[in-house]
Tab-separated table of C-alpha atoms in Angstrom:
chain	number	residue	atom	x	y	z
A	1	MET	CA	97.856	100.986	20.805
A	2	ALA	CA	96.508	98.427	18.372
A	3	GLU	CA	98.728	99.727	15.540
A	4	THR	CA	101.782	99.742	17.784
A	5	LYS	CA	101.075	96.174	18.843
A	6	ALA	CA	100.617	95.066	15.228
A	7	VAL	CA	103.942	96.650	14.237
A	8	ALA	CA	105.657	94.996	17.198
A	9	ASN	CA	104.194	91.606	16.258
A	10	GLY	CA	105.334	92.100	12.646
A	11	LYS	CA	108.886	92.872	13.740
A	12	LYS	CA	108.833	89.902	16.090
A	13	ASN	CA	107.712	87.529	13.319
A	14	LYS	CA	110.340	88.946	10.960
A	15	ASN	CA	113.094	88.496	13.542
A	16	LYS	CA	111.878	84.969	14.233
A	17	SER	CA	111.936	84.144	10.511
A	18	ASN	CA	115.448	85.569	10.133
A	19	SER	CA	116.565	83.588	13.163
A	20	GLN	CA	115.178	80.367	11.678
A	21	LEU	CA	116.925	81.003	8.347
A	22	MET	CA	120.196	81.664	10.151
A	23	GLY	CA	119.747	78.429	12.074
A	24	VAL	CA	119.208	76.488	8.848
A	25	TRP	CA	122.276	78.114	7.279
A	26	MET	CA	124.449	77.364	10.322
A	27	ARG	CA	123.440	73.689	10.272
A	28	LEU	CA	123.937	73.525	6.510
A	29	LYS	CA	127.465	74.970	6.810
A	30	LYS	CA	128.457	72.050	9.059
A	31	ASN	CA	127.805	69.634	6.193
A	32	ARG	CA	130.908	69.845	4.012
A	33	LEU	CA	129.475	67.779	1.176
A	34	ALA	CA	126.408	70.033	1.004
A	35	ILE	CA	128.623	73.134	0.814
A	36	ILE	CA	130.697	71.493	-1.934
A	37	GLY	CA	127.474	70.783	-3.826
A	38	LEU	CA	126.321	74.377	-3.331
A	39	VAL	CA	129.629	75.735	-4.644
A	40	ILE	CA	129.451	73.457	-7.698
A	41	LEU	CA	125.909	74.613	-8.428
A	42	VAL	CA	126.848	78.283	-8.093
A	43	ILE	CA	129.702	77.708	-10.560
A	44	LEU	CA	127.344	75.895	-12.962
A	45	ILE	CA	124.808	78.718	-12.779
A	46	LEU	CA	127.504	81.320	-13.479
A	47	VAL	CA	128.830	79.222	-16.370
A	48	ALA	CA	125.309	78.966	-17.830
A	49	ILE	CA	124.701	82.714	-17.472
A	50	PHE	CA	128.031	83.760	-18.986
A	51	ALA	CA	128.325	80.946	-21.560
A	52	ASN	CA	128.731	83.447	-24.399
A	53	ILE	CA	131.788	84.895	-22.669
A	54	ILE	CA	133.358	81.684	-21.350
A	55	ALA	CA	132.939	79.442	-24.407
A	56	PRO	CA	135.824	79.922	-26.873
A	57	TYR	CA	133.690	78.798	-29.837
A	58	GLY	CA	130.038	78.737	-30.838
A	59	TYR	CA	128.177	75.559	-29.942
A	60	ASP	CA	127.378	74.879	-33.633
A	61	GLU	CA	130.611	76.214	-35.119
A	62	GLN	CA	132.031	73.477	-37.377
A	63	ASP	CA	135.608	72.870	-38.505
A	64	LEU	CA	135.530	69.832	-40.794
A	65	GLN	CA	139.317	69.871	-41.171
A	66	ASN	CA	139.756	69.239	-37.429
A	67	THR	CA	137.274	66.492	-36.631
A	68	PHE	CA	137.876	64.009	-33.783
A	69	GLN	CA	140.669	66.115	-32.278
A	70	THR	CA	141.845	64.882	-28.889
A	71	PRO	CA	141.994	67.319	-25.938
A	72	SER	CA	144.588	70.058	-26.478
A	73	LEU	CA	145.238	73.694	-25.618
A	74	LYS	CA	143.233	74.775	-28.662
A	75	HIS	CA	140.325	72.467	-27.853
A	76	LEU	CA	140.333	71.638	-24.134
A	77	PHE	CA	137.929	68.703	-24.486
A	78	GLY	CA	138.680	67.933	-28.120
A	79	THR	CA	136.283	68.104	-31.079
A	80	ASP	CA	133.450	65.879	-32.297
A	81	GLU	CA	132.685	64.303	-35.675
A	82	PHE	CA	131.782	67.711	-37.134
A	83	GLY	CA	134.805	69.521	-35.707
A	84	ARG	CA	132.715	71.290	-33.052
A	85	ASP	CA	134.450	72.201	-29.806
A	86	ILE	CA	133.188	69.849	-27.075
A	87	PHE	CA	134.150	72.215	-24.255
A	88	SER	CA	132.006	74.986	-25.732
A	89	ARG	CA	129.091	72.619	-26.307
A	90	ILE	CA	129.212	71.406	-22.709
A	91	ILE	CA	129.211	75.005	-21.462
A	92	TYR	CA	126.184	75.893	-23.592
A	93	GLY	CA	124.607	72.572	-22.641
A	94	SER	CA	124.629	73.625	-18.979
A	95	ARG	CA	121.998	76.232	-19.899
A	96	ILE	CA	119.728	73.577	-21.372
A	97	SER	CA	120.165	71.086	-18.526
A	98	LEU	CA	119.628	73.609	-15.723
A	99	GLN	CA	116.682	75.153	-17.556
A	100	VAL	CA	115.020	71.776	-18.060
A	101	GLY	CA	115.678	70.713	-14.463
A	102	VAL	CA	114.421	73.901	-12.800
A	103	ILE	CA	111.349	74.498	-14.994
A	104	ALA	CA	110.290	70.833	-15.022
A	105	VAL	CA	110.499	70.638	-11.239
A	106	GLY	CA	108.722	73.994	-11.010
A	107	ILE	CA	105.812	72.555	-13.004
A	108	ALA	CA	105.716	69.480	-10.770
A	109	VAL	CA	105.895	71.517	-7.551
A	110	VAL	CA	103.148	73.982	-8.538
A	111	VAL	CA	100.687	71.448	-9.956
A	112	GLY	CA	101.508	68.580	-7.603
A	113	GLY	CA	101.686	70.860	-4.568
A	114	PHE	CA	98.271	72.379	-5.291
A	115	LEU	CA	96.637	68.990	-5.908
A	116	GLY	CA	98.216	67.557	-2.763
A	117	ALA	CA	97.117	70.538	-0.667
A	118	VAL	CA	93.527	70.307	-1.946
A	119	ALA	CA	93.416	66.538	-1.385
A	120	GLY	CA	94.816	66.762	2.139
A	121	TYR	CA	92.732	69.763	3.189
A	122	PHE	CA	89.304	68.625	1.963
A	123	SER	CA	89.770	64.843	2.422
A	124	GLY	CA	86.804	62.612	1.583
A	125	LYS	CA	85.792	62.180	-2.052
A	126	VAL	CA	88.089	64.949	-3.291
A	127	ASP	CA	91.062	63.239	-1.671
A	128	ASN	CA	90.085	59.841	-3.087
A	129	VAL	CA	89.666	61.115	-6.650
A	130	ILE	CA	92.937	63.103	-6.716
A	131	MET	CA	95.066	60.480	-5.026
A	132	ARG	CA	93.714	57.608	-7.110
A	133	ILE	CA	94.748	59.551	-10.216
A	134	MET	CA	98.177	60.085	-8.650
A	135	ASP	CA	98.382	56.352	-7.860
A	136	ILE	CA	97.666	55.533	-11.504
A	137	LEU	CA	100.450	57.878	-12.628
A	138	LEU	CA	102.815	56.409	-10.002
A	139	SER	CA	102.133	52.910	-11.323
A	140	ILE	CA	103.779	53.960	-14.599
A	141	PRO	CA	107.598	54.226	-14.489
A	142	GLN	CA	108.600	57.878	-14.669
A	143	MET	CA	110.845	57.434	-17.704
A	144	LEU	CA	108.157	55.472	-19.573
A	145	LEU	CA	105.565	58.167	-18.809
A	146	ALA	CA	107.952	60.903	-19.969
A	147	ILE	CA	108.684	58.949	-23.175
A	148	SER	CA	104.950	58.631	-23.869
A	149	ILE	CA	104.344	62.356	-23.372
A	150	VAL	CA	107.269	63.433	-25.574
A	151	ALA	CA	106.291	60.926	-28.245
A	152	ALA	CA	102.771	62.371	-28.276
A	153	LEU	CA	103.756	66.058	-28.179
A	154	GLY	CA	106.889	65.936	-30.362
A	155	ASN	CA	110.575	66.765	-29.867
A	156	SER	CA	111.197	70.256	-28.495
A	157	LEU	CA	112.609	71.953	-25.417
A	158	ILE	CA	109.161	72.968	-24.144
A	159	ASN	CA	107.690	69.497	-24.645
A	160	LEU	CA	110.696	67.951	-22.904
A	161	MET	CA	110.157	70.164	-19.836
A	162	ILE	CA	106.426	69.388	-19.826
A	163	ALA	CA	107.077	65.644	-20.071
A	164	VAL	CA	109.611	65.594	-17.230
A	165	GLY	CA	107.460	67.907	-15.095
A	166	VAL	CA	104.193	65.994	-15.543
A	167	SER	CA	105.884	62.666	-14.807
A	168	SER	CA	107.087	64.091	-11.447
A	169	ILE	CA	103.745	65.557	-10.271
A	170	PRO	CA	102.590	62.533	-8.171
A	171	GLN	CA	105.668	62.659	-5.926
A	172	TYR	CA	105.040	66.245	-4.853
A	173	ALA	CA	101.289	65.692	-4.518
A	174	ARG	CA	101.866	62.890	-2.007
A	175	ILE	CA	104.468	64.859	-0.036
A	176	VAL	CA	102.280	67.963	0.274
A	177	ARG	CA	99.177	65.917	1.068
A	178	ALA	CA	100.935	64.171	3.956
A	179	SER	CA	102.150	67.514	5.341
A	180	VAL	CA	98.701	69.137	5.005
A	181	ILE	CA	96.992	66.287	6.846
A	182	SER	CA	99.416	66.729	9.746
A	183	ILE	CA	98.827	70.491	10.120
A	184	LYS	CA	95.264	71.206	8.916
A	185	ASN	CA	93.792	70.720	12.402
A	186	GLN	CA	96.319	72.897	14.203
A	187	GLU	CA	95.263	76.020	16.061
A	188	PHE	CA	96.391	78.616	13.498
A	189	VAL	CA	94.288	76.928	10.800
A	190	GLU	CA	91.253	76.766	13.099
A	191	SER	CA	91.803	80.424	13.945
A	192	ALA	CA	91.834	81.359	10.261
A	193	LYS	CA	88.570	79.459	9.739
A	194	ALA	CA	87.010	81.266	12.722
A	195	THR	CA	87.855	84.667	11.211
A	196	GLY	CA	85.933	83.773	8.056
A	197	SER	CA	88.871	83.131	5.696
A	198	SER	CA	87.982	81.179	2.566
A	199	ASP	CA	89.338	77.687	2.024
A	200	LEU	CA	91.593	78.795	-0.848
A	201	ARG	CA	93.010	81.639	1.267
A	202	ILE	CA	93.721	79.231	4.117
A	203	ILE	CA	95.389	76.755	1.744
A	204	PHE	CA	97.647	79.335	0.054
A	205	LYS	CA	98.393	81.582	3.042
A	206	HIS	CA	98.483	79.214	5.999
A	207	VAL	CA	98.742	75.587	4.880
A	208	ILE	CA	101.131	75.516	1.903
A	209	PRO	CA	103.786	77.827	3.488
A	210	ASN	CA	104.054	75.373	6.389
A	211	CYS	CA	104.643	72.480	3.980
A	212	LEU	CA	107.589	74.051	2.159
A	213	ALA	CA	110.450	72.361	4.029
A	214	PRO	CA	109.937	68.807	2.653
A	215	VAL	CA	109.006	70.235	-0.761
A	216	ILE	CA	112.257	72.250	-0.954
A	217	VAL	CA	114.300	69.159	-0.117
A	218	GLN	CA	112.452	67.001	-2.654
A	219	ALA	CA	112.691	69.716	-5.311
A	220	THR	CA	116.462	69.996	-4.851
A	221	LEU	CA	116.841	66.249	-5.271
A	222	GLY	CA	114.248	66.263	-8.053
A	223	ILE	CA	116.176	68.728	-10.221
A	224	GLY	CA	119.033	66.250	-10.471
A	225	LEU	CA	116.602	63.473	-11.392
A	226	ALA	CA	114.904	65.739	-13.954
A	227	ILE	CA	118.265	66.489	-15.599
A	228	LEU	CA	119.025	62.761	-15.725
A	229	THR	CA	115.584	61.989	-17.198
A	230	ALA	CA	115.984	64.712	-19.829
A	231	ALA	CA	119.439	63.382	-20.712
A	232	GLY	CA	117.982	59.881	-21.041
A	233	LEU	CA	115.231	61.102	-23.368
A	234	SER	CA	117.750	62.968	-25.508
A	235	PHE	CA	119.997	59.896	-25.559
A	236	ILE	CA	117.256	57.802	-27.190
A	237	GLY	CA	116.358	60.570	-29.638
A	238	LEU	CA	113.250	61.948	-27.897
A	239	GLY	CA	114.807	65.084	-26.460
A	240	ILE	CA	116.020	68.313	-27.979
A	241	LYS	CA	116.749	68.374	-31.691
A	242	PRO	CA	120.358	68.910	-32.876
A	243	PRO	CA	122.451	70.969	-33.201
A	244	THR	CA	121.256	72.374	-29.839
A	245	PRO	CA	123.830	71.152	-27.302
A	246	GLU	CA	122.361	68.833	-24.671
A	247	TRP	CA	124.500	66.503	-22.609
A	248	GLY	CA	122.370	63.393	-23.237
A	249	ALA	CA	122.301	64.064	-26.980
A	250	MET	CA	126.088	64.533	-26.944
A	251	LEU	CA	126.435	61.124	-25.282
A	252	SER	CA	124.190	59.594	-27.919
A	253	GLY	CA	126.140	61.197	-30.760
A	254	GLY	CA	129.495	60.016	-29.397
A	255	ARG	CA	128.558	56.415	-28.570
A	256	MET	CA	129.322	55.236	-32.128
A	257	TYR	CA	132.920	56.425	-31.785
A	258	ILE	CA	133.507	55.454	-28.161
A	259	ARG	CA	136.198	52.869	-28.944
A	260	ASN	CA	138.469	55.204	-30.891
A	261	TYR	CA	137.422	58.585	-29.475
A	262	PRO	CA	136.231	58.095	-25.880
A	263	HIS	CA	136.472	61.827	-25.129
A	264	LEU	CA	133.254	62.372	-27.110
A	265	THR	CA	131.262	60.619	-24.370
A	266	LEU	CA	133.608	61.043	-21.404
A	267	PHE	CA	133.225	64.776	-20.850
A	268	PRO	CA	129.424	65.033	-21.301
A	269	GLY	CA	129.088	62.068	-18.950
A	270	ILE	CA	131.282	63.746	-16.341
A	271	ALA	CA	129.193	66.931	-16.632
A	272	ILE	CA	125.993	64.971	-15.938
A	273	VAL	CA	127.536	63.097	-13.002
A	274	ILE	CA	128.948	66.235	-11.349
A	275	THR	CA	125.678	68.157	-11.725
A	276	ILE	CA	123.508	65.374	-10.308
A	277	PHE	CA	126.029	64.790	-7.501
A	278	ALA	CA	125.857	68.486	-6.557
A	279	PHE	CA	122.050	68.521	-6.405
A	280	ASN	CA	121.915	65.257	-4.447
A	281	VAL	CA	124.403	66.234	-1.739
A	282	LEU	CA	122.822	69.687	-1.416
A	283	GLY	CA	119.390	68.074	-1.091
A	284	ASP	CA	120.682	65.726	1.611
A	285	GLY	CA	122.223	68.679	3.426
A	286	LEU	CA	118.997	70.689	3.259
A	287	ARG	CA	117.032	67.724	4.567
A	288	ASP	CA	119.267	67.554	7.642
A	289	ALA	CA	119.322	71.345	8.104
A	290	LEU	CA	115.526	71.640	7.900
A	291	ASP	CA	114.851	68.652	10.172
A	292	PRO	CA	113.147	70.010	13.324
A	293	LYS	CA	114.684	67.203	15.384
A	294	LEU	CA	118.131	68.737	14.819
A	295	LYS	CA	117.167	72.170	16.167
A	296	GLN	CA	117.942	71.177	19.734
């Protein structure tokens, strides 16, 4: 009887979870801008995955006899000062930008989420120490903090992701802490304590999973901000070293020729704008879809 009841409860919880996901998807589908953003992101991901197939040229393939070519059938977005195909470099650059955005936000979510959960769950001195450190980091502008970290570690893809991720940790720590404080005294947490579960088990199994909704929304919006921050660092020479294609570095390289050859900065700029727009509208759509007040 006990096993049958446990199986029935498992099926019930699974059906309930599927029903909630379907509800979120149905509300998300009603937001046209969010769906447009989702479609754009799917296209960008596919472009990044199949860049070797889609790009007509290598990202570092030079043709010094055809420098500063304007957009044409041979070079859709024209060529740069070294005769490199801008269209191909933007396609390969999507890999770098998405990789930086996702991994940097992943670092911030994991570290910031854990610190926020610990601070909110234990309260007291632990909360004061962790959150005062977060307040100190928040008092420093995110771009300035990222610049300091990259300047200390050196220019590389890994250091760029670390810099952007570390500078975003306080935001996720505060979000998770606020969510943990609101749920740590609920009945299912008290029940877990009564059964003898350890604090870490309660945090990872019961508390953090119930804080995911605001974190998912913030992470979606944060990826766009991380891509913009990485592009800004590359623009001022603290990002990825050339000839690796990165949209911010492409903007920096083309700014000297912007009067005579505006296409050198136009297309990388459009790529950044479209990508950040897609993440922002999708994040807004997820926020509305995951809002419990809209479930009625």
